[in-house]
Short mmCIF file of C-alpha atoms in Angstrom, two decimals:
data_model
loop_
_atom_site.label_atom_id
_atom_site.label_comp_id
_atom_site.label_asym_id
_atom_site.label_seq_id
_atom_site.Cartn_x
_atom_site.Cartn_y
_atom_site.Cartn_z
CA MET A 1009 -6.33 -32.41 -26.52
CA THR A 1010 -7.37 -33.48 -29.93
CA GLN A 1011 -10.40 -32.27 -32.33
CA THR A 1012 -12.87 -34.80 -33.22
CA SER A 1013 -11.97 -34.18 -36.87
CA ASN A 1014 -8.83 -33.39 -38.90
CA GLN A 1015 -10.72 -31.16 -41.35
CA THR A 1016 -9.66 -27.67 -41.09
CA LEU A 1017 -11.99 -24.69 -41.97
CA GLN A 1018 -11.00 -21.92 -44.04
CA VAL A 1019 -12.28 -18.83 -42.05
CA VAL A 1020 -13.32 -16.21 -44.60
CA PRO A 1021 -14.50 -13.07 -43.36
CA ASN A 1022 -18.11 -11.44 -45.11
CA GLN A 1023 -16.72 -8.26 -46.78
CA SER A 1024 -17.99 -5.97 -49.32
CA SER A 1025 -16.11 -4.77 -52.12
CA SER A 1026 -14.77 -2.04 -49.98
CA GLY A 1027 -12.99 -4.24 -48.08
CA THR A 1028 -15.52 -3.12 -44.92
CA SER A 1029 -17.52 -5.94 -43.11
CA ARG A 1030 -21.29 -6.24 -44.04
CA PRO A 1031 -24.07 -8.38 -42.72
CA MET A 1032 -25.45 -10.73 -45.48
CA LYS A 1033 -29.10 -11.90 -46.12
CA TYR A 1034 -30.05 -15.45 -45.07
CA LEU A 1035 -33.03 -17.68 -45.98
CA ALA A 1036 -35.63 -18.81 -43.82
CA PHE A 1037 -34.07 -22.27 -44.08
CA PRO A 1038 -30.72 -23.30 -45.33
CA ILE A 1039 -30.52 -24.70 -48.69
CA GLN A 1040 -28.05 -27.13 -50.69
CA ALA A 1041 -28.86 -26.87 -54.11
CA ARG A 1042 -27.77 -29.95 -56.29
CA CYS A 1043 -27.47 -28.93 -59.78
CA LEU A 1044 -28.18 -31.26 -62.87
CA ASN A 1045 -27.88 -30.50 -66.22
CA LEU A 1046 -27.37 -26.67 -66.00
CA SER A 1047 -26.21 -24.43 -68.51
CA GLY A 1048 -23.35 -21.97 -67.81
CA SER A 1049 -25.65 -18.88 -67.30
CA THR A 1050 -28.29 -20.77 -65.34
CA HIS A 1051 -25.38 -21.92 -62.93
CA ALA A 1052 -24.01 -18.61 -62.67
CA LEU A 1053 -27.49 -17.32 -61.34
CA PHE A 1054 -27.19 -19.94 -58.79
CA GLU A 1055 -23.76 -18.88 -58.00
CA LYS A 1056 -24.81 -15.58 -57.26
CA SER A 1057 -27.84 -16.58 -55.15
CA CYS A 1058 -25.17 -18.46 -52.98
CA ALA A 1059 -23.09 -15.29 -52.87
CA THR A 1060 -26.61 -13.50 -51.79
CA PHE A 1061 -27.62 -15.72 -49.08
CA GLY A 1062 -25.09 -16.65 -46.42
CA ASN A 1063 -26.68 -20.09 -45.77
CA MET A 1064 -27.37 -21.38 -49.46
CA THR A 1065 -24.62 -23.55 -51.02
CA LEU A 1066 -24.32 -25.68 -54.06
CA LEU A 1067 -23.69 -29.28 -54.38
CA PRO A 1068 -21.69 -30.98 -57.21
CA ALA A 1069 -24.16 -33.08 -59.35
CA LYS A 1070 -22.48 -36.24 -58.44
CA ASP A 1071 -23.13 -35.44 -54.56
CA SER A 1072 -25.68 -38.24 -53.77
CA GLN A 1073 -26.04 -36.98 -49.92
CA GLN A 1074 -29.84 -36.25 -48.99
CA THR A 1075 -30.57 -34.11 -46.08
CA PRO A 1076 -33.84 -32.33 -45.03
CA ASN A 1077 -32.20 -29.05 -46.88
CA THR A 1078 -31.11 -30.53 -50.27
CA VAL A 1079 -32.80 -29.06 -53.29
CA SER A 1080 -32.41 -30.98 -56.74
CA VAL A 1081 -32.56 -28.63 -59.59
CA ILE A 1082 -32.86 -29.72 -63.38
CA GLU A 1083 -32.78 -27.77 -66.53
CA VAL A 1084 -34.60 -28.68 -69.64
CA HIS A 1085 -32.81 -28.23 -72.83
CA SER A 1086 -33.82 -29.38 -76.46
CA ASP A 1087 -32.38 -32.85 -75.62
CA LEU A 1088 -35.46 -34.10 -73.63
CA LEU A 1089 -33.27 -37.31 -73.07
CA GLU A 1090 -30.95 -35.54 -70.74
CA ALA A 1091 -33.54 -34.30 -68.41
CA GLN A 1092 -35.52 -37.62 -68.49
CA LYS A 1093 -31.85 -39.36 -67.25
CA ALA A 1094 -31.57 -36.58 -64.66
CA LEU A 1095 -35.21 -37.19 -63.38
CA ALA A 1096 -34.67 -40.93 -63.15
CA LYS A 1097 -31.80 -40.34 -60.93
CA LEU A 1098 -34.20 -38.59 -58.31
CA ILE A 1099 -36.65 -41.74 -58.11
CA GLY A 1100 -36.73 -42.54 -54.45
CA ASN A 1101 -35.25 -39.15 -53.62
CA GLU A 1102 -37.60 -37.11 -51.33
CA SER A 1103 -35.94 -33.80 -51.85
CA PRO A 1104 -37.90 -30.80 -53.58
CA LEU A 1105 -37.29 -30.31 -57.18
CA LEU A 1106 -36.92 -27.16 -59.16
CA LEU A 1107 -37.44 -27.35 -62.83
CA ILE A 1108 -35.96 -24.96 -65.34
CA GLY A 1109 -36.75 -24.45 -69.28
CA LYS A 1110 -38.69 -23.26 -71.61
CA ASP A 1111 -41.96 -24.80 -73.19
CA ILE A 1112 -41.39 -28.00 -71.19
CA PRO A 1113 -43.60 -30.93 -72.35
CA GLN A 1114 -46.55 -32.01 -70.04
CA SER A 1115 -45.27 -35.24 -69.91
CA LEU A 1116 -42.01 -34.48 -68.55
CA ILE A 1117 -43.78 -31.96 -65.91
CA ARG A 1118 -46.03 -34.99 -65.00
CA GLU A 1119 -43.13 -36.93 -64.54
CA ALA A 1120 -41.45 -34.41 -62.35
CA MET A 1121 -44.68 -33.92 -60.28
CA THR A 1122 -44.32 -37.55 -58.83
CA LEU A 1123 -40.72 -36.55 -57.35
CA ASN A 1124 -41.91 -33.62 -55.30
CA LEU A 1125 -41.80 -30.88 -57.89
CA HIS A 1126 -41.54 -27.42 -55.91
CA ASP A 1127 -41.70 -25.06 -58.82
CA ILE A 1128 -41.38 -24.52 -62.50
CA LEU A 1129 -39.22 -21.54 -63.50
CA SER A 1130 -38.99 -20.33 -67.15
CA VAL A 1131 -35.55 -19.84 -68.26
CA ASP A 1132 -36.03 -16.60 -70.12
CA ASN A 1133 -36.94 -14.60 -66.59
CA LEU A 1134 -35.02 -17.09 -64.61
CA GLU A 1135 -33.24 -13.89 -62.88
CA ASP A 1136 -36.71 -12.45 -61.88
CA GLU A 1137 -38.20 -15.77 -60.88
CA LEU A 1138 -35.23 -17.63 -59.00
CA TYR A 1139 -34.92 -15.01 -56.00
CA PRO A 1140 -38.81 -15.56 -54.98
CA SER A 1141 -38.91 -19.15 -55.63
CA LEU A 1142 -35.94 -19.70 -53.38
CA LEU A 1143 -37.42 -17.79 -50.38
CA LYS A 1144 -40.59 -19.50 -50.92
CA LEU A 1145 -39.03 -22.92 -50.81
CA SER A 1146 -36.93 -22.12 -47.95
CA GLU A 1147 -40.11 -21.00 -45.77
CA THR A 1148 -41.85 -24.23 -47.01
CA LEU A 1149 -38.92 -26.30 -45.41
CA ALA A 1150 -38.77 -24.16 -42.28
CA ASN A 1151 -42.30 -24.89 -41.68
CA THR A 1152 -42.17 -28.94 -42.46
CA THR A 1153 -38.82 -30.13 -41.63
CA PRO A 1154 -38.45 -31.50 -38.03
CA LEU A 1155 -35.91 -30.07 -36.02
CA ALA A 1156 -34.30 -30.99 -32.71
CA PRO A 1157 -35.58 -29.09 -29.65
CA LEU A 1158 -33.62 -25.88 -29.01
CA VAL A 1159 -33.46 -24.98 -25.13
CA GLY A 1160 -32.00 -21.69 -24.00
CA ILE A 1161 -30.66 -21.79 -20.39
CA VAL A 1162 -31.19 -18.04 -18.80
CA ASN A 1163 -30.33 -16.60 -15.68
CA GLY A 1164 -32.97 -15.23 -14.00
CA LYS A 1165 -30.74 -13.16 -12.03
CA GLY A 1166 -27.08 -12.81 -12.85
CA GLY A 1167 -24.87 -15.31 -11.16
CA SER A 1168 -27.54 -17.88 -10.63
CA GLY A 1169 -25.54 -20.71 -12.33
CA ALA A 1170 -27.12 -20.89 -15.90
CA SER A 1171 -23.75 -21.77 -17.49
CA PHE A 1172 -23.05 -24.49 -15.07
CA LEU A 1173 -26.47 -25.87 -15.58
CA CYS A 1174 -26.36 -25.88 -19.23
CA SER A 1175 -22.94 -27.53 -19.25
CA THR A 1176 -24.21 -30.57 -16.63
CA LEU A 1177 -27.64 -30.66 -18.37
CA SER A 1178 -26.06 -31.34 -21.68
CA GLN A 1179 -23.61 -34.01 -20.14
CA VAL A 1180 -26.18 -35.87 -18.39
CA ALA A 1181 -28.48 -35.90 -21.35
CA ALA A 1182 -25.82 -37.30 -23.48
CA ALA A 1183 -24.96 -39.84 -21.08
CA HIS A 1184 -28.67 -41.30 -20.48
CA SER A 1185 -29.66 -41.22 -24.00
CA ASP A 1186 -28.34 -41.98 -27.52
CA ALA A 1187 -29.07 -38.14 -28.34
CA ARG A 1188 -26.50 -36.18 -30.10
CA VAL A 1189 -26.16 -33.19 -27.76
CA ALA A 1190 -24.83 -29.63 -28.79
CA VAL A 1191 -24.05 -26.76 -26.79
CA ILE A 1192 -23.85 -23.28 -28.07
CA ASP A 1193 -22.05 -20.56 -25.81
CA LEU A 1194 -23.84 -17.33 -26.42
CA ASP A 1195 -21.53 -15.59 -23.55
CA LEU A 1196 -19.57 -13.87 -25.90
CA HIS A 1197 -17.97 -11.66 -22.85
CA PHE A 1198 -16.23 -14.61 -20.90
CA GLY A 1199 -16.90 -18.03 -23.04
CA THR A 1200 -17.62 -20.01 -19.87
CA GLN A 1201 -18.49 -23.21 -21.45
CA SER A 1202 -15.12 -24.12 -22.87
CA ASP A 1203 -13.74 -23.50 -19.05
CA LEU A 1204 -16.20 -25.87 -17.65
CA LEU A 1205 -15.32 -28.45 -19.82
CA ASP A 1206 -11.59 -27.93 -19.58
CA VAL A 1207 -10.93 -27.53 -23.23
CA THR A 1208 -9.13 -25.01 -25.73
CA PRO A 1209 -11.13 -25.01 -28.92
CA GLU A 1210 -9.82 -24.13 -32.20
CA PHE A 1211 -12.69 -22.68 -33.26
CA TYR A 1212 -15.31 -20.21 -32.22
CA ILE A 1213 -19.08 -19.28 -32.65
CA THR A 1214 -17.77 -16.36 -35.05
CA ASP A 1215 -15.88 -18.68 -37.19
CA ALA A 1216 -18.84 -20.51 -37.54
CA LEU A 1217 -20.93 -17.77 -38.45
CA SER A 1218 -18.43 -16.64 -41.27
CA ASN A 1219 -18.77 -20.12 -42.96
CA LEU A 1220 -22.36 -21.04 -42.26
CA ALA A 1221 -23.03 -22.00 -45.95
CA ALA A 1222 -20.29 -25.01 -45.45
CA LEU A 1223 -21.73 -26.05 -42.25
CA ASP A 1224 -22.80 -29.64 -43.41
CA LYS A 1225 -22.46 -32.73 -40.76
CA THR A 1226 -18.83 -33.13 -41.31
CA ALA A 1227 -17.71 -29.49 -40.98
CA ILE A 1228 -20.00 -29.04 -37.77
CA GLY A 1229 -18.07 -32.01 -36.24
CA ALA A 1230 -14.64 -30.16 -37.13
CA ILE A 1231 -15.81 -26.79 -35.80
CA THR A 1232 -17.05 -27.88 -32.54
CA TYR A 1233 -15.27 -29.72 -29.61
CA LYS A 1234 -16.60 -33.00 -28.43
CA LYS A 1235 -16.13 -33.76 -25.05
CA LEU A 1236 -17.99 -36.04 -22.34
CA GLY A 1237 -20.30 -36.63 -25.30
CA VAL A 1238 -21.24 -32.98 -25.88
CA HIS A 1239 -20.53 -31.10 -28.86
CA LEU A 1240 -19.40 -27.26 -27.81
CA LEU A 1241 -19.60 -24.58 -30.06
CA ALA A 1242 -17.27 -22.01 -28.03
CA SER A 1243 -17.31 -18.43 -27.71
CA LYS A 1244 -14.34 -16.39 -27.87
CA PRO A 1245 -13.92 -14.31 -24.72
CA TYR A 1246 -14.66 -10.60 -25.51
CA SER A 1247 -15.84 -11.21 -28.97
CA LEU A 1248 -19.42 -9.60 -29.05
CA ASP A 1249 -18.21 -6.32 -30.81
CA GLU A 1250 -16.89 -8.52 -33.54
CA LEU A 1251 -19.99 -10.32 -33.88
CA LEU A 1252 -22.29 -7.18 -34.00
CA HIS A 1253 -19.75 -5.52 -36.34
CA THR A 1254 -19.81 -8.60 -38.72
CA HIS A 1255 -23.00 -10.56 -38.53
CA SER A 1256 -26.49 -10.25 -38.21
CA ALA A 1257 -29.11 -11.40 -35.93
CA GLN A 1258 -30.45 -13.49 -38.58
CA SER A 1259 -27.20 -15.20 -39.25
CA LEU A 1260 -27.39 -16.69 -35.22
CA GLN A 1261 -30.76 -18.01 -36.21
CA ALA A 1262 -29.30 -19.49 -39.37
CA LEU A 1263 -26.50 -21.27 -37.25
CA THR A 1264 -28.96 -22.63 -34.87
CA THR A 1265 -31.13 -23.90 -37.43
CA GLN A 1266 -28.19 -25.97 -39.08
CA PHE A 1267 -27.13 -27.31 -35.71
CA ARG A 1268 -30.91 -28.36 -35.06
CA LEU A 1269 -30.57 -30.28 -38.55
CA HIS A 1270 -27.66 -32.42 -37.38
CA PHE A 1271 -28.04 -32.93 -33.45
CA ASP A 1272 -31.05 -34.33 -31.43
CA LEU A 1273 -30.65 -31.68 -28.78
CA VAL A 1274 -29.16 -28.09 -28.87
CA MET A 1275 -28.85 -26.19 -25.71
CA LEU A 1276 -28.04 -22.53 -25.71
CA ASP A 1277 -25.99 -20.76 -22.82
CA ILE A 1278 -27.81 -17.44 -22.48
CA SER A 1279 -26.35 -16.71 -19.17
CA ARG A 1280 -26.03 -13.01 -19.41
CA GLY A 1281 -29.69 -12.63 -20.18
CA LEU A 1282 -31.66 -10.49 -22.81
CA GLU A 1283 -28.69 -9.26 -24.65
CA GLY A 1284 -29.13 -7.91 -28.04
CA HIS A 1285 -27.53 -10.57 -29.97
CA VAL A 1286 -29.69 -12.99 -28.74
CA GLY A 1287 -33.31 -11.56 -28.66
CA GLY A 1288 -33.83 -12.71 -32.43
CA LEU A 1289 -33.32 -16.21 -31.08
CA LEU A 1290 -35.88 -16.35 -28.17
CA GLN A 1291 -38.96 -16.95 -30.23
CA HIS A 1292 -37.38 -19.84 -31.99
CA CYS A 1293 -36.46 -21.64 -28.77
CA SER A 1294 -38.56 -24.75 -27.99
CA GLN A 1295 -38.52 -23.66 -24.36
CA LEU A 1296 -36.61 -21.23 -22.06
CA SER A 1297 -35.53 -22.47 -18.68
CA LEU A 1298 -34.99 -19.77 -16.40
CA VAL A 1299 -32.49 -20.35 -13.63
CA CYS A 1300 -33.15 -18.63 -10.14
CA GLN A 1301 -32.15 -19.33 -6.73
CA GLN A 1302 -34.19 -19.69 -3.34
CA ASN A 1303 -34.68 -16.24 -2.15
CA ILE A 1304 -36.46 -13.07 -2.91
CA VAL A 1305 -34.19 -10.89 -4.61
CA SER A 1306 -33.51 -13.67 -7.29
CA LEU A 1307 -37.50 -14.44 -7.57
CA LYS A 1308 -38.21 -10.54 -7.86
CA GLU A 1309 -35.76 -10.54 -10.92
CA THR A 1310 -36.93 -13.81 -12.38
CA ARG A 1311 -40.49 -12.19 -12.56
CA ALA A 1312 -39.37 -9.00 -13.88
CA LEU A 1313 -37.58 -11.28 -16.73
CA ILE A 1314 -40.79 -13.32 -17.30
CA ASN A 1315 -42.61 -10.12 -17.77
CA GLN A 1316 -40.05 -8.74 -20.39
CA LEU A 1317 -40.42 -12.28 -22.32
CA GLU A 1318 -44.15 -11.94 -22.46
CA GLN A 1319 -44.49 -7.94 -23.37
CA ASN A 1320 -41.31 -7.40 -25.66
CA TYR A 1321 -40.75 -11.02 -27.00
CA GLY A 1322 -44.23 -12.63 -27.25
CA ILE A 1323 -43.15 -15.60 -25.36
CA PRO A 1324 -45.90 -17.23 -23.44
CA LYS A 1325 -45.55 -18.77 -19.83
CA GLU A 1326 -46.19 -22.26 -21.30
CA GLN A 1327 -42.92 -22.01 -23.19
CA LEU A 1328 -41.08 -21.39 -19.91
CA HIS A 1329 -39.67 -23.53 -17.27
CA ILE A 1330 -37.87 -22.47 -13.87
CA ILE A 1331 -34.77 -24.31 -12.44
CA VAL A 1332 -34.40 -23.23 -8.80
CA ASN A 1333 -30.59 -23.76 -8.33
CA ARG A 1334 -29.00 -24.81 -5.19
CA TYR A 1335 -32.36 -25.53 -3.57
CA SER A 1336 -32.47 -26.83 -0.23
CA ASP A 1337 -35.39 -28.28 1.88
CA LYS A 1338 -33.88 -26.28 5.14
CA VAL A 1339 -35.11 -23.08 3.55
CA ASN A 1340 -38.52 -23.65 4.55
CA ASN A 1341 -40.03 -19.68 3.75
CA ILE A 1342 -39.86 -20.50 0.01
CA SER A 1343 -41.33 -23.65 -1.62
CA LEU A 1344 -41.24 -24.85 -5.21
CA ARG A 1345 -45.20 -24.60 -5.07
CA GLU A 1346 -45.02 -21.01 -3.90
CA ILE A 1347 -42.25 -20.13 -6.72
CA GLY A 1348 -44.51 -21.75 -9.12
CA GLU A 1349 -47.59 -19.52 -7.76
CA SER A 1350 -45.46 -16.23 -7.53
CA THR A 1351 -44.30 -16.72 -11.22
CA GLY A 1352 -46.96 -17.95 -12.88
CA VAL A 1353 -45.07 -20.77 -14.36
CA GLY A 1354 -46.18 -24.36 -14.35
CA GLY A 1355 -42.79 -26.09 -14.75
CA VAL A 1356 -40.76 -25.57 -11.60
CA PHE A 1357 -37.64 -27.82 -10.91
CA LYS A 1358 -35.32 -27.94 -8.31
CA VAL A 1359 -31.53 -28.64 -8.29
CA GLN A 1360 -29.92 -29.61 -4.88
CA ASN A 1361 -26.46 -28.38 -6.08
CA ASP A 1362 -23.52 -28.34 -3.48
CA TYR A 1363 -22.38 -24.67 -4.30
CA GLN A 1364 -18.95 -25.11 -2.89
CA LEU A 1365 -18.42 -28.49 -4.66
CA ALA A 1366 -19.38 -26.52 -8.00
CA SER A 1367 -17.33 -23.76 -7.35
CA SER A 1368 -14.44 -25.95 -6.47
CA SER A 1369 -14.98 -27.93 -9.79
CA THR A 1370 -15.04 -24.83 -11.63
CA ASP A 1371 -12.04 -23.07 -10.23
CA LEU A 1372 -10.03 -26.25 -10.95
CA GLY A 1373 -11.37 -26.64 -14.59
CA LYS A 1374 -12.78 -29.88 -13.86
CA PRO A 1375 -16.39 -31.03 -13.59
CA LEU A 1376 -17.91 -32.40 -10.51
CA ASN A 1377 -16.02 -35.26 -8.26
CA GLU A 1378 -17.45 -38.14 -6.40
CA GLY A 1379 -19.86 -37.53 -3.57
CA SER A 1380 -23.58 -37.52 -2.44
CA GLY A 1381 -23.97 -34.19 -3.76
CA SER A 1382 -23.03 -35.10 -7.28
CA GLN A 1383 -25.75 -37.81 -6.88
CA LEU A 1384 -28.07 -35.46 -6.02
CA LEU A 1385 -27.43 -33.07 -8.73
CA GLU A 1386 -27.54 -35.95 -11.31
CA SER A 1387 -31.06 -37.17 -10.07
CA ASP A 1388 -32.56 -33.61 -10.23
CA LEU A 1389 -30.84 -32.99 -13.66
CA TYR A 1390 -32.61 -36.44 -14.76
CA ARG A 1391 -35.80 -35.63 -13.49
CA TYR A 1392 -35.89 -32.21 -15.50
CA LEU A 1393 -34.71 -33.89 -18.51
CA GLU A 1394 -37.42 -36.62 -18.16
CA GLN A 1395 -40.16 -34.22 -17.49
CA SER A 1396 -39.58 -31.22 -19.84
CA LEU A 1397 -37.82 -32.52 -23.09
CA PRO A 1398 -38.89 -35.08 -25.74
CA LEU A 1399 -35.66 -37.42 -24.99
CA GLU A 1400 -36.05 -41.01 -24.85
CA LEU A 1401 -34.02 -41.52 -21.50
CA LYS A 1402 -32.19 -44.77 -20.66
CA LYS A 1403 -33.14 -45.99 -17.05
CA GLN A 1404 -31.18 -43.83 -14.40
CA GLU A 1405 -28.77 -45.52 -12.31
CA HIS A 1406 -27.58 -44.10 -8.99
CA SER A 1407 -24.11 -45.49 -9.41
CA GLY A 1408 -22.02 -42.07 -9.27
CA LEU A 1409 -22.64 -41.59 -13.13
CA LEU A 1410 -21.60 -37.86 -13.15
CA SER A 1411 -18.13 -38.71 -11.47
CA LYS A 1412 -17.39 -41.55 -13.93
CA LEU A 1413 -18.82 -39.25 -16.63
CA PHE A 1414 -16.47 -36.55 -15.61
CA ARG A 1415 -13.48 -38.33 -15.67
CA ARG A 1416 -13.68 -39.05 -19.16
CA SER A 1417 -10.77 -38.00 -21.48
#
């Protein structure tokens, strides 16, 4: 099996001067600063900021890429012509602009204001002004930049099938749309997503967290494994202690933001429920889909989870959906309507999943094969995507799509 890119990433642990791991700080939104016409001392302050914030990086002045998190920085010296030339290069560029200088002429400021000027910083007080300006800029970007939906798939009761549904939902979304789809496996005990796709990743989520500032579109393509139309950021089994020791909850939020910048849909495998490392991500999810089964015990535990989400995390029921996995019309004592009334959640979806077929495919390390069960599964997953996510789906065809999709290399 081959990776989607030949690029390799140098994994650098985040360490303090004493050699022990320490958590970094993170901006509310990642920033790539393109520095134009900076003096050596000013450039050094920006390098210091990059060392402070784990999701800030500097771009070469000649780098012409424009992403929603690119910020242009221009320093005004005594030679105003150089600053004017730098401003001229930004015409048509919508990225925010930071202007640095002393006694900057009003004519130059007016010109900069036509180019999305965010802030003017005094070169004499730059060390004091830069930090709060970057924080304010990152918050502005976080509030104004469109991001892909972030969907968490959570087991209402352990073993209900969240990992399986996260994997198959992402594959059906990729097959039925032109969307770029990513899955981040947050099960740091078992790392099930790579097993479900039958792949052996070279990089894992802990590697991505150690290299956040470098995660542009190309690097994300290298650090994820693409198969069946899905980009998987896998988790290494039994790596939870490593993550908790080396990284902070903020780093996971920063990671998902990076992915949401470069994909059209990001799905999270939260199959192990409300573990500490995922708590900070829940409020950032566009929606949470709770996976339960058609029995009293599963529904009781799902209701308890809903109470926890409401009371401890402030997540309203409007942000929740319920997926009843392995649903059967033959179980007449619990209907979808009754599940909705019992939980207070409006969006309740069924998945008619053949348990034996799913278990067999998982044990063999292969997705579902041909059969009526896979067609029913496809139809139910398509219906969920159609009704719950802002995706432009292609017309559904009942042609054994999953079996064809799952045989791709």
